[in-house]
């Protein structure tokens, strides 16, 4: 009996330690969520002369995200795509005079994107969903957490769709997209199929949640 009781006590202590560690993880997730929200908002609202300080903060996030095995080239691809599209539009509408302003817009968009990328790399979607239930209904928190968990899948789907359409001869290569007349082909060959695939994934996620009786109880529980 003593042996059994000792085992029970040790298991209880281990369980308590697990809960404490999980609580620390939730606290870290909440802090990261607030930090990402503040930095992403600052990218659009702070004055231009303070952008350098924001760049330094985001560089720290990039270094930490790469250390946590985040894909740095996701940021690079977003930056290059935004740079090409935005500068092309500015050049067509305003000529060479406002290209610097267009580059500033691209920089602000990138600074708003980096905190979200860092959050998705460093925090688990289920913990983000648990934190969001503090201020949002459980269903909305579930939708946001599920969307974050699908980001890697979305990235993979975009890459596969793009490669397949290039093999079919679609004029969506970086060289072909220098001509604005080919942008509509990018929408039809990549964007529309991606939206259809996302609708399919969202339907599957909703069905999985329904089969698990999600939303039937007012008080939600979280597996730690």
XYZ file of C-alpha atoms in Angstrom:
224
model
C 0.000 0.000 0.000
C 2.843 2.374 0.794
C 4.429 1.658 -2.538
C 1.168 2.314 -4.336
C 0.597 5.503 -2.377
C 4.120 6.691 -3.132
C 3.594 6.154 -6.824
C 0.323 8.007 -6.639
C 1.980 10.953 -4.913
C 4.762 11.101 -7.463
C 2.261 10.985 -10.310
C 0.280 13.768 -8.680
C 3.376 15.916 -8.354
C 4.293 15.281 -11.991
C 0.778 16.219 -13.027
C 0.983 19.452 -11.038
C 4.285 20.282 -12.707
C 2.705 19.670 -16.100
C -0.104 22.128 -15.339
C 2.386 24.754 -14.130
C 4.469 24.417 -17.300
C 1.330 24.660 -19.407
C 0.354 27.822 -17.528
C 3.725 29.344 -18.313
C 3.215 28.416 -21.954
C -0.162 30.147 -21.973
C 1.400 33.245 -20.404
C 4.114 33.287 -23.069
C 1.504 32.866 -25.809
C -0.555 35.766 -24.435
C 2.545 37.974 -24.274
C 3.535 37.012 -27.820
C 0.028 37.693 -29.109
C -0.011 41.177 -27.577
C 3.496 41.918 -28.875
C 2.589 40.805 -32.401
C -0.591 42.900 -32.350
C 1.245 46.017 -31.136
C 4.083 45.705 -33.658
C 1.767 44.942 -36.587
C -0.420 47.940 -35.742
C 2.626 50.181 -35.316
C 3.717 49.361 -38.868
C 0.763 51.378 -40.198
C 0.384 54.099 -37.572
C 3.856 55.288 -36.564
C 5.560 58.156 -38.352
C 8.141 57.453 -41.027
C 11.044 58.719 -38.909
C 10.384 55.984 -36.346
C 10.385 53.135 -38.868
C 14.060 52.386 -38.229
C 13.334 51.456 -34.607
C 10.485 49.209 -35.752
C 12.830 47.554 -38.262
C 15.256 46.742 -35.438
C 12.456 45.154 -33.398
C 11.341 43.063 -36.362
C 14.903 41.955 -37.065
C 14.960 40.561 -33.527
C 11.735 38.674 -34.268
C 13.212 37.294 -37.490
C 16.351 36.065 -35.718
C 14.285 34.408 -32.994
C 11.909 32.887 -35.557
C 14.767 31.453 -37.615
C 16.281 30.085 -34.397
C 12.934 28.326 -33.818
C 13.284 26.804 -37.315
C 10.969 29.205 -39.080
C 11.164 29.488 -42.869
C 12.889 32.818 -43.558
C 12.197 32.568 -47.271
C 8.480 33.018 -46.610
C 9.298 36.608 -45.627
C 11.581 36.969 -48.646
C 8.905 35.802 -51.076
C 6.280 38.105 -49.554
C 8.680 41.039 -49.734
C 9.651 40.419 -53.364
C 6.045 39.914 -54.472
C 4.885 43.085 -52.704
C 7.851 45.038 -54.036
C 7.272 44.066 -57.670
C 3.501 44.593 -57.626
C 3.474 47.815 -55.595
C 6.338 49.527 -57.416
C 4.839 48.536 -60.765
C 1.513 50.100 -59.813
C 3.186 53.258 -58.495
C 5.228 53.553 -61.674
C 2.182 53.139 -63.903
C 0.106 55.670 -61.944
C 2.679 58.239 -60.807
C 5.855 57.619 -62.807
C 9.297 57.676 -61.191
C 8.536 60.529 -58.797
C 6.813 58.481 -56.082
C 8.698 55.177 -56.248
C 10.285 55.967 -52.876
C 6.826 56.346 -51.352
C 5.856 52.991 -52.864
C 8.937 51.359 -51.345
C 7.918 52.796 -47.945
C 4.462 51.255 -48.345
C 6.047 47.873 -49.114
C 8.253 48.217 -46.030
C 5.255 48.955 -43.815
C 3.355 45.944 -45.169
C 6.391 43.752 -44.505
C 6.727 45.106 -40.951
C 3.062 44.238 -40.382
C 3.579 40.709 -41.746
C 6.687 39.734 -39.748
C 5.085 39.698 -36.232
C 2.345 37.349 -37.436
C 4.932 35.063 -39.029
C 6.943 35.080 -35.802
C 3.829 34.287 -33.737
C 2.929 31.325 -35.949
C 6.485 29.979 -35.612
C 6.897 30.370 -31.847
C 3.381 29.668 -30.506
C 1.157 26.655 -31.069
C -2.245 27.364 -32.670
C -4.141 25.538 -29.908
C -2.572 27.777 -27.258
C -3.357 30.869 -29.305
C -6.954 29.671 -29.479
C -7.039 29.176 -25.715
C -5.758 32.707 -25.123
C -8.273 34.154 -27.570
C -11.130 32.553 -25.630
C -10.371 35.064 -22.876
C -11.733 37.899 -25.023
C -13.616 36.189 -27.862
C -16.380 33.585 -28.123
C -15.016 30.051 -28.331
C -16.185 29.610 -31.928
C -14.334 32.705 -33.157
C -11.213 31.658 -31.259
C -11.426 28.220 -32.872
C -11.717 29.745 -36.359
C -8.653 31.947 -35.843
C -6.589 29.110 -34.348
C -7.618 26.752 -37.149
C -6.678 29.364 -39.751
C -3.222 29.748 -38.210
C -2.724 25.992 -38.154
C -3.558 25.873 -41.878
C -0.885 28.417 -42.865
C 1.772 25.748 -43.642
C -0.792 23.832 -45.680
C -1.756 26.978 -47.580
C 1.886 27.727 -48.359
C 2.396 24.209 -49.673
C -0.784 24.383 -51.757
C 0.254 27.691 -53.339
C 3.650 26.252 -54.251
C 2.156 23.103 -55.778
C -0.535 24.969 -57.731
C 2.023 27.456 -59.047
C 4.430 24.738 -60.167
C 1.682 22.738 -61.888
C 0.376 25.786 -63.738
C 3.901 26.690 -64.862
C 4.308 23.159 -66.263
C 1.050 23.656 -68.163
C 2.542 26.724 -69.820
C 0.780 29.472 -67.880
C 2.446 32.872 -68.224
C 3.011 33.365 -64.489
C 6.777 33.076 -64.211
C 8.579 36.046 -62.594
C 9.765 37.149 -66.043
C 6.259 36.930 -67.530
C 4.692 38.812 -64.606
C 6.770 41.880 -65.439
C 4.082 42.471 -68.047
C 0.877 43.648 -66.283
C -1.203 41.977 -68.994
C -0.279 38.586 -67.483
C -1.515 39.424 -63.979
C -5.045 38.287 -64.801
C -3.621 34.881 -65.742
C -2.044 34.656 -62.269
C -5.459 35.277 -60.722
C -7.198 32.641 -62.845
C -4.456 30.004 -62.634
C -3.350 30.365 -58.999
C -5.646 32.544 -56.894
C -8.959 30.966 -57.924
C -7.760 27.327 -57.492
C -6.291 28.296 -54.105
C -9.620 29.771 -52.971
C -11.424 26.587 -54.042
C -8.915 24.477 -52.100
C -9.316 26.692 -49.016
C -13.091 26.326 -49.171
C -12.622 22.548 -49.282
C -10.277 22.615 -46.273
C -12.634 24.867 -44.295
C -15.521 22.510 -44.986
C -13.459 19.539 -43.778
C -12.446 21.435 -40.626
C -16.046 22.394 -39.891
C -17.170 18.787 -40.348
C -14.427 17.532 -38.021
C -15.466 20.059 -35.354
C -19.113 19.085 -35.730
C -18.339 15.369 -35.372
C -16.481 16.188 -32.132
C -19.593 18.034 -30.843
C -17.786 21.370 -30.781
C -19.949 24.216 -29.475
C -22.546 22.059 -27.690
C -21.173 22.990 -24.256
C -20.895 26.600 -23.089
C -17.758 25.951 -21.053
C -14.965 24.894 -23.362
C -12.090 22.668 -22.276
C -8.516 22.679 -23.556
C -6.195 19.708 -23.808
C -2.808 20.537 -22.287
